[in-house]
Short mmCIF file of C-alpha atoms in Angstrom, two decimals:
data_model
loop_
_atom_site.label_atom_id
_atom_site.label_comp_id
_atom_site.label_asym_id
_atom_site.label_seq_id
_atom_site.Cartn_x
_atom_site.Cartn_y
_atom_site.Cartn_z
CA MET A 1 93.07 140.85 101.81
CA PHE A 2 93.73 137.99 104.74
CA GLU A 3 93.44 135.50 102.21
CA LYS A 4 96.22 137.27 100.13
CA TYR A 5 98.34 137.31 103.22
CA VAL A 6 98.12 133.75 103.66
CA SER A 7 98.11 132.60 100.28
CA GLY A 8 101.80 134.51 100.28
CA ILE A 9 103.23 132.69 103.06
CA LEU A 10 101.87 129.31 101.87
CA VAL A 11 103.62 130.31 98.44
CA ASP A 12 106.76 131.12 100.01
CA VAL A 13 107.05 127.95 102.31
CA LEU A 14 106.13 125.84 99.34
CA SER A 15 108.62 127.40 97.23
CA GLU A 16 111.52 125.88 99.04
CA PHE A 17 110.69 122.45 97.76
CA ALA A 18 108.62 123.15 94.59
CA GLU A 19 109.59 124.87 91.52
CA ASP A 20 107.23 127.91 89.98
CA VAL A 21 104.71 127.80 92.68
CA ASP A 22 101.82 129.90 91.62
CA PRO A 23 99.63 131.76 94.13
CA LYS A 24 96.55 130.90 91.39
CA GLN A 25 97.16 127.24 92.06
CA LEU A 26 96.50 127.45 95.52
CA ASN A 27 92.75 126.31 96.53
CA LEU A 28 92.27 128.56 99.76
CA LYS A 29 89.46 128.31 101.89
CA ILE A 30 90.11 130.86 104.82
CA MET A 31 86.85 130.21 106.77
CA SER A 32 87.29 126.52 107.01
CA GLY A 33 91.02 126.66 107.37
CA GLU A 34 92.00 124.42 104.58
CA ALA A 35 94.49 125.02 101.48
CA SER A 36 95.44 122.47 98.61
CA LEU A 37 97.67 122.14 95.84
CA ARG A 38 98.07 119.60 92.92
CA ASN A 39 100.81 118.70 90.66
CA LEU A 40 103.92 120.32 92.23
CA LYS A 41 107.24 120.04 90.39
CA LEU A 42 109.78 119.36 93.23
CA LYS A 43 113.02 121.02 93.26
CA PRO A 44 116.11 118.49 92.28
CA SER A 45 118.01 120.46 95.37
CA LEU A 46 115.42 118.86 97.50
CA LEU A 47 117.50 115.60 98.15
CA ALA A 48 120.76 117.35 98.79
CA LYS A 49 119.35 119.18 101.67
CA MET A 50 118.35 115.26 103.02
CA GLY A 51 122.06 114.30 102.52
CA LEU A 52 121.16 111.51 100.27
CA PRO A 53 123.53 109.78 97.88
CA PHE A 54 120.95 110.17 95.00
CA VAL A 55 120.15 112.55 92.05
CA MET A 56 116.56 113.62 91.58
CA THR A 57 115.83 113.51 87.93
CA LYS A 58 111.92 113.95 88.44
CA GLY A 59 109.92 114.61 91.44
CA ILE A 60 106.15 115.32 91.15
CA CYS A 61 103.83 115.81 94.25
CA GLY A 62 100.54 115.12 92.92
CA LYS A 63 98.24 116.74 96.21
CA VAL A 64 99.24 118.84 98.98
CA ASP A 65 96.19 119.38 101.89
CA ILE A 66 96.94 121.76 104.55
CA ARG A 67 94.40 122.11 107.44
CA ILE A 68 95.36 125.50 109.32
CA PRO A 69 93.27 125.64 112.71
CA ILE A 70 92.47 129.45 112.30
CA THR A 71 90.27 129.98 115.46
CA SER A 72 93.13 127.96 117.68
CA LEU A 73 96.42 128.48 115.75
CA GLN A 74 98.52 128.75 119.26
CA SER A 75 96.94 125.02 120.70
CA VAL A 76 96.01 123.14 117.86
CA PRO A 77 98.91 121.87 115.07
CA CYS A 78 98.51 122.75 111.10
CA VAL A 79 98.61 119.28 109.26
CA VAL A 80 99.82 118.82 106.15
CA THR A 81 99.02 115.76 104.06
CA ILE A 82 101.12 114.67 100.95
CA SER A 83 99.98 112.56 98.46
CA ASP A 84 100.87 110.88 95.19
CA PHE A 85 104.61 111.64 95.51
CA PHE A 86 106.54 110.26 92.61
CA VAL A 87 110.40 110.75 92.32
CA THR A 88 112.84 109.34 90.07
CA LEU A 89 116.33 108.94 91.52
CA GLN A 90 119.70 108.00 90.06
CA THR A 91 123.33 107.58 91.72
CA PRO A 92 125.70 110.11 90.48
CA MET A 93 127.58 109.20 87.52
CA GLY A 94 130.57 107.06 88.60
CA ALA A 95 129.02 107.05 92.04
CA SER A 96 128.20 103.90 93.90
CA VAL A 97 126.02 103.96 97.20
CA ASP A 98 128.01 102.35 100.49
CA PRO A 99 125.57 100.07 102.35
CA LYS A 100 126.80 101.49 105.66
CA PHE A 101 126.06 104.76 104.66
CA LEU A 102 122.56 103.64 103.81
CA GLN A 103 122.34 102.11 107.07
CA GLN A 104 123.47 105.17 108.99
CA GLN A 105 120.62 107.26 106.83
CA GLU A 106 118.17 104.85 107.74
CA LEU A 107 118.94 104.64 111.54
CA ARG A 108 119.29 108.72 111.27
CA VAL A 109 115.81 109.18 110.19
CA LYS A 110 114.46 106.32 112.50
CA MET A 111 115.89 108.44 115.37
CA GLN A 112 114.38 111.81 114.01
CA ILE A 113 111.00 109.92 114.06
CA VAL A 114 111.57 108.69 117.76
CA GLU A 115 112.58 112.27 118.65
CA ALA A 116 109.70 114.07 117.12
CA PHE A 117 107.49 111.46 118.85
CA GLU A 118 109.18 111.93 122.04
CA GLU A 119 108.86 115.81 121.78
CA GLU A 120 105.03 115.73 120.91
CA ARG A 121 104.73 113.38 123.99
CA LYS A 122 106.48 115.69 126.23
CA ARG A 123 104.43 118.49 124.81
CA LEU A 124 101.14 117.31 125.16
CA SER A 125 102.12 115.77 128.56
CA ALA A 126 103.16 119.19 129.85
CA GLU A 127 100.21 121.14 128.58
CA LYS A 128 97.21 118.72 128.93
CA GLY A 129 98.55 116.12 131.56
CA VAL A 130 98.45 113.38 128.65
CA ASN A 131 99.97 110.17 129.12
CA THR A 132 101.66 108.02 126.29
CA ARG A 133 98.45 106.18 125.10
CA GLU A 134 96.50 109.47 124.85
CA ALA A 135 99.49 111.11 122.63
CA ILE A 136 99.46 107.88 120.40
CA GLU A 137 95.32 108.36 120.18
CA HIS A 138 96.03 111.90 119.25
CA ALA A 139 98.66 110.95 116.41
CA LYS A 140 96.03 108.73 114.98
CA GLU A 141 93.50 111.29 114.89
CA LEU A 142 95.92 113.93 113.54
CA GLU A 143 96.47 111.25 110.77
CA GLY A 144 92.80 110.81 110.29
CA GLY A 145 92.61 106.96 111.36
#
């Protein structure tokens, strides 16, 4: 019963990004807090949400692994690892890509990364009194390295 509930939530979330996500595709191990999916077909609208000046002609996500800390959901983050991500892009017919636009997009993405890091650093500092070096070590541990 609980497995069906978790499976439904994961399928709903992943369906925002991928087409035809089938619960049968989901390899779910509730007791260990692990879930994985293979060969997800990405929705072409995914890039439009990011504001990029490209059209996705094909997108495949080879592997999605999810770690869910079942016993400590409020204190330990869920970790989603995406592997083997293949996307074929093209510019819309008759469109050219403005280099300034690409620079702005790159800057926007970098700022989002910095902001996310800063939020995590503040959260760890407030919760556990963790300093910046410890926050970096924690991030490395989450990445598996």
